[in-house]
Amino acid sequence: MNYAEIKNCDIANGPGVRVSLFVSGCTHHCPGCFNQMAWDFGYGEPFTQQTIDEILELIKPDYIRGLTLLGGEPFEPENQPDVVKLLRHLKGKYPQKSVWAFSGYLFDRDILSGHLGDWEITKEYLSYLDVLVDGPFVEAKKNLSLRFRGSENQRIIDVPASLARNEIVLWQDWQGDGKGMK
C-alpha cells in the first residue's frame, strides 16, 4: 500500500484533534472528488513499519482524540491488510483513541457483503472502527454545511452499535467523545 498524506492535528475529519491517514488507491472515481491524485494506487509513499511508528508517535499526545482513515479508499481490498496492521498496533498501544474511516463503499451493501477482499481481514478491520462515514461523494448532493460529510447521501455510522444490532445505527454523539453511542 502507498499513502498520499499524513495530517497531524486535523480538525476536519472527525471530532476533536485527530491524525488522518490518506491512503492511495481508489476505484470509485467520484466526479468532483477533492483528492483525485490519491485514486492511483502507486501515488505517494510506501506504507512501512516506519510509517506506522510515525503515526503512533503523532497520535500519542492526550489532546489527539484519534485516527481517521481516508483516501483514496481505505476499504479497497489492496489497502485493507496494511490498514489492519496499523489498527492492531494503534489499538494495542492506545485503546482509548477513536478510529474513524471514510469510504465510498456502503456499509450494509458493500462492506458487510464480504466481497471486498479477505472477509477475515474486513471483519478485523470493522472490529477496530468506532465510526464509518460511508457512501460515494455525489457532487449533485454536495452540501458544505454538513459536518464530517461532503454530500447528503453519506451516512455517519456507529459501527459497534450497528454490528451489535445487525442494523444501521447512525452516530449520535455530536458533542461527546466522538466514539459513538457508548
XYZ file of C-alpha atoms in Angstrom:
182
model
C 0.000 0.000 0.000
C 1.017 3.571 -0.582
C -0.252 6.616 1.221
C -0.809 10.113 -0.085
C -0.509 12.086 3.164
C -0.484 12.002 6.936
C -2.121 15.036 8.543
C -1.296 15.859 12.132
C -3.740 17.992 14.129
C -6.597 17.538 11.651
C -9.904 19.020 12.866
C -11.987 18.482 9.711
C -12.290 14.701 9.542
C -13.885 13.682 12.813
C -14.419 15.209 16.241
C -11.587 16.806 18.149
C -7.982 16.956 17.057
C -7.011 13.875 15.056
C -4.284 12.306 12.972
C -5.516 11.480 9.468
C -4.028 8.941 7.086
C -4.904 9.385 3.414
C -4.251 6.064 1.688
C -3.611 5.798 -2.051
C -5.811 3.877 -4.430
C -9.489 4.229 -5.193
C -11.671 2.604 -7.827
C -14.765 4.783 -7.211
C -13.514 7.846 -9.157
C -16.337 10.057 -7.867
C -16.828 13.152 -10.042
C -15.802 16.218 -8.030
C -13.607 14.224 -5.644
C -11.381 16.502 -3.559
C -8.466 14.056 -3.685
C -8.256 12.722 -7.255
C -4.481 12.332 -7.107
C -4.987 9.585 -4.499
C -7.007 7.438 -6.928
C -3.709 5.997 -8.209
C -2.566 3.041 -6.081
C 1.053 3.990 -6.852
C 0.722 7.610 -5.715
C 2.630 8.850 -2.677
C 4.969 6.995 -0.379
C 5.204 3.300 0.517
C 3.416 2.400 3.749
C 6.004 0.748 6.010
C 6.601 -0.081 9.650
C 8.320 3.302 9.872
C 5.028 4.901 8.729
C 3.145 3.021 11.455
C 5.691 4.157 14.038
C 5.343 7.775 12.856
C 1.538 7.641 13.165
C 1.757 6.075 16.630
C 4.076 8.874 17.741
C 1.808 11.572 16.279
C -1.266 10.130 17.998
C 0.427 9.817 21.398
C -0.448 13.230 22.941
C -3.566 13.310 25.111
C -5.084 16.120 23.023
C -5.174 13.848 19.956
C -8.571 12.173 20.082
C -7.968 9.518 17.458
C -7.118 8.387 13.955
C -9.104 8.988 10.777
C -8.634 6.866 7.643
C -9.417 8.437 4.274
C -8.211 8.172 0.750
C -8.140 7.169 -1.828
C -10.203 4.361 -0.415
C -9.163 2.675 2.839
C -11.534 -0.269 2.199
C -10.060 -1.241 -1.173
C -9.040 -4.908 -0.838
C -5.430 -3.968 -1.664
C -5.329 -1.476 1.246
C -7.096 -3.431 3.970
C -4.187 -5.643 5.157
C -1.886 -2.659 5.820
C -4.674 -0.614 7.397
C -5.498 -3.525 9.722
C -1.824 -3.859 10.661
C -1.807 -0.174 11.642
C -5.050 -0.537 13.622
C -3.722 -3.570 15.526
C -0.729 -1.513 16.659
C -2.865 1.539 17.402
C -5.490 -0.255 19.498
C -2.788 -2.290 21.250
C -0.968 0.857 22.321
C -3.814 3.402 22.589
C -7.112 1.543 23.092
C -8.846 4.757 24.218
C -8.254 6.532 20.886
C -11.187 6.512 18.477
C -10.916 5.328 14.889
C -12.957 6.865 12.084
C -12.929 5.789 8.432
C -14.372 7.366 5.307
C -15.392 5.034 2.482
C -17.168 5.339 -0.818
C -18.440 1.820 -0.231
C -21.773 1.366 1.529
C -21.510 -0.325 4.913
C -24.515 -2.623 4.574
C -24.378 -3.360 0.843
C -20.644 -3.491 0.092
C -18.541 -3.834 3.236
C -20.685 -6.352 5.127
C -21.213 -8.416 1.955
C -17.747 -9.936 2.320
C -16.864 -9.121 -1.293
C -14.100 -6.602 -0.542
C -11.159 -8.963 -0.325
C -10.489 -11.370 2.534
C -13.573 -11.365 4.805
C -11.486 -12.212 7.899
C -9.382 -9.081 7.337
C -12.506 -6.956 6.754
C -14.112 -8.297 9.972
C -10.977 -7.471 11.963
C -10.891 -4.003 10.370
C -14.504 -3.387 11.428
C -13.725 -4.517 14.986
C -11.380 -1.537 15.388
C -13.715 1.109 13.928
C -15.826 3.427 16.028
C -17.388 5.400 13.181
C -17.672 4.941 9.427
C -18.726 7.689 7.042
C -19.992 5.670 4.090
C -21.186 6.291 0.564
C -19.635 7.842 -2.505
C -19.257 11.575 -2.840
C -22.115 12.778 -5.068
C -21.416 16.208 -6.490
C -25.115 16.942 -7.075
C -25.699 16.352 -3.337
C -22.703 18.370 -2.160
C -23.506 20.381 0.941
C -20.811 22.459 2.623
C -22.880 22.837 5.791
C -22.737 19.121 6.607
C -20.497 18.084 9.460
C -17.930 15.399 8.549
C -19.548 14.672 5.165
C -19.212 16.044 1.677
C -22.598 15.082 0.251
C -26.060 14.487 1.669
C -26.168 10.790 0.706
C -23.308 9.920 3.052
C -24.072 8.440 6.473
C -22.165 8.673 9.747
C -22.465 5.171 11.195
C -21.802 3.960 14.727
C -20.013 0.752 13.756
C -20.030 -1.158 17.098
C -23.748 -0.432 17.660
C -24.597 -1.354 14.060
C -22.751 -4.659 14.308
C -24.340 -5.465 17.684
C -27.891 -4.683 16.482
C -27.424 -6.050 12.965
C -28.838 -2.814 11.546
C -27.527 0.632 10.659
C -27.232 2.841 13.732
C -26.327 6.415 12.937
C -23.741 8.138 15.087
C -25.485 10.483 17.517
C -22.653 11.673 19.760
C -22.256 15.106 18.179
C -20.887 16.758 21.317
C -19.349 13.828 23.171
C -16.127 11.881 22.880
C -16.502 11.024 19.199
C -16.505 7.294 19.801
C -20.170 6.698 19.099
C -23.006 5.872 21.445
C -21.135 4.297 24.336
